[in-house]
Short mmCIF file of C-alpha atoms in Angstrom, two decimals:
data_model
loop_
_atom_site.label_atom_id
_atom_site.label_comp_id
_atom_site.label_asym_id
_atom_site.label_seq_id
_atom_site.Cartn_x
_atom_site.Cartn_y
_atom_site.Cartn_z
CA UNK A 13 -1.05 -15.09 -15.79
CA UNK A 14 -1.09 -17.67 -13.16
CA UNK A 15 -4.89 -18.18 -11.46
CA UNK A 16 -4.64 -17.90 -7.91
CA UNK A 17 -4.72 -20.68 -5.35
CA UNK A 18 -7.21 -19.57 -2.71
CA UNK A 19 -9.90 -20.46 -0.67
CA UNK A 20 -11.74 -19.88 2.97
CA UNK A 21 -9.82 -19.96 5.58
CA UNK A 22 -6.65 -21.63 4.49
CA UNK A 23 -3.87 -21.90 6.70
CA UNK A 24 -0.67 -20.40 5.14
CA UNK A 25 -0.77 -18.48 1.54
CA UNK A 26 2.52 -17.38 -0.33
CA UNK A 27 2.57 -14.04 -2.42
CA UNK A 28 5.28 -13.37 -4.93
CA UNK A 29 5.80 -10.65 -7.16
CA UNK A 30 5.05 -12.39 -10.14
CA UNK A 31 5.94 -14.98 -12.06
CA UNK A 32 9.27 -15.61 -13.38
CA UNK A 33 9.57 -16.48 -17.50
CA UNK A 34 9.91 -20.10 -16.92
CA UNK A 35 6.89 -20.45 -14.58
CA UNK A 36 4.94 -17.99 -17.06
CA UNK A 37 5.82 -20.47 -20.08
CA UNK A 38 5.28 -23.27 -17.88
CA UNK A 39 1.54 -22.43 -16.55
CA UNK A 40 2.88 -23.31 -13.07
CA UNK A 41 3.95 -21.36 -9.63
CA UNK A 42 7.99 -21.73 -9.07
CA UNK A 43 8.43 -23.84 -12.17
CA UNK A 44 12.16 -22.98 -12.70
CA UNK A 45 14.60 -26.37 -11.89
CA UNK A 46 16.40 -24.40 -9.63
CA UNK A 47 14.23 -22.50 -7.48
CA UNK A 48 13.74 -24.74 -3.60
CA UNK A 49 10.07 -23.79 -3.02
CA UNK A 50 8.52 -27.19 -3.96
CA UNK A 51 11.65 -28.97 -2.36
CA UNK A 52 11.04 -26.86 0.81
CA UNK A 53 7.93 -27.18 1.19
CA UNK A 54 8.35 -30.95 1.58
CA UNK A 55 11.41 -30.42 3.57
CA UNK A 56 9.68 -28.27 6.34
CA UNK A 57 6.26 -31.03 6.20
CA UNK A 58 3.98 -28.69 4.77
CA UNK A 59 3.37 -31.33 2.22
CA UNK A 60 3.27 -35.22 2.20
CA UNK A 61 5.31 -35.53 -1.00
CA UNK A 62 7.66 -33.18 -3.01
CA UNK A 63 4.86 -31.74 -5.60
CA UNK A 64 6.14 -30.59 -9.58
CA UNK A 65 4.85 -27.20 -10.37
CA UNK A 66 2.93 -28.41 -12.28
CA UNK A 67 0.50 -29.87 -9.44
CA UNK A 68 0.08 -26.40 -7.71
CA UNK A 69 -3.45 -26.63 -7.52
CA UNK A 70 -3.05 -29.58 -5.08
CA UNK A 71 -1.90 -26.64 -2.25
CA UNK A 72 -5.24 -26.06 -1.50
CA UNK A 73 -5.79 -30.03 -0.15
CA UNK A 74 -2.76 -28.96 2.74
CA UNK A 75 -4.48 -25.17 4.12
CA UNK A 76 -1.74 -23.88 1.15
CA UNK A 77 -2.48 -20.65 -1.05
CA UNK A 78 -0.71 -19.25 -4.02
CA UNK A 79 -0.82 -15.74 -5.18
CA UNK A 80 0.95 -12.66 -6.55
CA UNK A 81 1.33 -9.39 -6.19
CA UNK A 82 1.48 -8.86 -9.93
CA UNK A 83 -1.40 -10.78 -11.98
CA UNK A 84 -0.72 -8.73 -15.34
CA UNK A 85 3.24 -8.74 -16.17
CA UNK A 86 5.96 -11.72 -15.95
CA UNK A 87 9.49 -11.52 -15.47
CA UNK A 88 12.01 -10.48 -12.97
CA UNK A 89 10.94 -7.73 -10.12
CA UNK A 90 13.15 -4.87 -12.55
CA UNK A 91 11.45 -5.51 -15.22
CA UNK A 92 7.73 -4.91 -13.68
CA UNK A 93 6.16 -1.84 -13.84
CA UNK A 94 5.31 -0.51 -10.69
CA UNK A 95 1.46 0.11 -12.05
CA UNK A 96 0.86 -3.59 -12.39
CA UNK A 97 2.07 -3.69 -8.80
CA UNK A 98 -1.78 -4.59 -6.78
CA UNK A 99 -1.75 -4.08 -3.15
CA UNK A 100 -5.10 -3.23 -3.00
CA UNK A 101 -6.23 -6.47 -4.64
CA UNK A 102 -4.06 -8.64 -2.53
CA UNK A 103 -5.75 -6.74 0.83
CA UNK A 104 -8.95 -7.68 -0.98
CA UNK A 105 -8.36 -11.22 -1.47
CA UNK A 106 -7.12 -11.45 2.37
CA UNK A 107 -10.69 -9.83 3.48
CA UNK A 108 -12.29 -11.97 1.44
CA UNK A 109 -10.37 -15.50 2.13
CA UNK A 110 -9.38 -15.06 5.44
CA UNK A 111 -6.22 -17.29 5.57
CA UNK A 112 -4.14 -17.31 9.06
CA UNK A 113 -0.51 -16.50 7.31
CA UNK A 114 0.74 -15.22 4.32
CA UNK A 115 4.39 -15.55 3.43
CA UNK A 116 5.85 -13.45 1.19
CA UNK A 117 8.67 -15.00 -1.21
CA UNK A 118 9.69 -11.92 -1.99
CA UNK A 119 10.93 -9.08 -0.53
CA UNK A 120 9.59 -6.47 -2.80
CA UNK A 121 6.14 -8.02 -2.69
CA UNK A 122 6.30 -7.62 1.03
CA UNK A 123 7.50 -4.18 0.91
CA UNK A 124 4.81 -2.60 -1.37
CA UNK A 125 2.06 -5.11 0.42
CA UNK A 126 3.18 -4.28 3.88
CA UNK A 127 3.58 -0.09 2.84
CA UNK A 128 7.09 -0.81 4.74
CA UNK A 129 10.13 0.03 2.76
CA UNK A 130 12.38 -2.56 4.04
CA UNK A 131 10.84 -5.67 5.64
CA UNK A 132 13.07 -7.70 7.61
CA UNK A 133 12.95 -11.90 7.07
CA UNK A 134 10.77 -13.67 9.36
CA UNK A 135 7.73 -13.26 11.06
CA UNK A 136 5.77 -9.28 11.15
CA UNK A 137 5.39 -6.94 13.99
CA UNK A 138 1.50 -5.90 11.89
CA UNK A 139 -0.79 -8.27 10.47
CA UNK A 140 -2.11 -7.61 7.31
CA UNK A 141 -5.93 -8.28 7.18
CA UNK A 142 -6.11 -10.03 10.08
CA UNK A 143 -2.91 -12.96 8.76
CA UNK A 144 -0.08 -13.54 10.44
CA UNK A 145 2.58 -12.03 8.20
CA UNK A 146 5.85 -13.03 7.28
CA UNK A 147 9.04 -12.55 4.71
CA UNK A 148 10.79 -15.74 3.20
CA UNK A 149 14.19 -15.33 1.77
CA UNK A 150 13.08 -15.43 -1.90
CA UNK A 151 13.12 -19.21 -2.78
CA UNK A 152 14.09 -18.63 -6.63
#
């Protein structure tokens, strides 16, 4: 699977489910052509440039995070067995990293992160570890 993008106190980290078959074949977070995560992020000054995939490790050098919610399977969220779902290690990696936000691109991630059944877009009523949580409409 995809290695995760973290470090101390970054400011923002985004959590998917997991990653899709074209991001899985391509090594790389949000690698489809179509998907607007790279393009947004650029669009709403998070980074300096529009980034390929392929440079997701850059994220950290902007207070940016990449995880998922899934680090065993690939594919769409149907497909994934709820088992491989990992809450707990997500909660762990928050303790551990401390970032300010994390932004779900998904609304299933959010859902089984948050123990809510049906998050709403935007920004959290709870925190989750301490970071400022929030749903994104799913970028893909």
């Amino acid at each position: 699977m995809l290695p995760d993008v973290l470090a101390p106190g970054l400011d923002l980290v985004f959590c998917g489910t997991a990653p899709s078959p074209v991001s899985f074949k391509a090594r790389a977070y949000y690698a489809n052509p179509g998907n607007a995560f790279w393009p947004t992020l650029h669009a709403v000054g998070l980074t300096p440039e529009r980034l390929a995939p392929e440079r997701f490790p850059e994220l950290l050098a902007h207070g940016l995070g990449l995880t998922d919610l899934n680090k065993t399977e690939y594919g769409s969220d149907h497909e994934l067995s709820a088992d491989a779902m990992d809450a707990a290690s997500l909660h762990a990696k928050l303790r551990r990293f401390r970032p300010a936000a994390i932004a779900f691109t998904s609304k299933h991630a959010a859902a089984l992160a948050l123990g809510v059944k049906a998050p709403g877009y935007g920004r959290q009523e709870r925190t989750l570890e301490g970071a400022v949580a929030f749903v994104l409409a799913s970028p893909s």
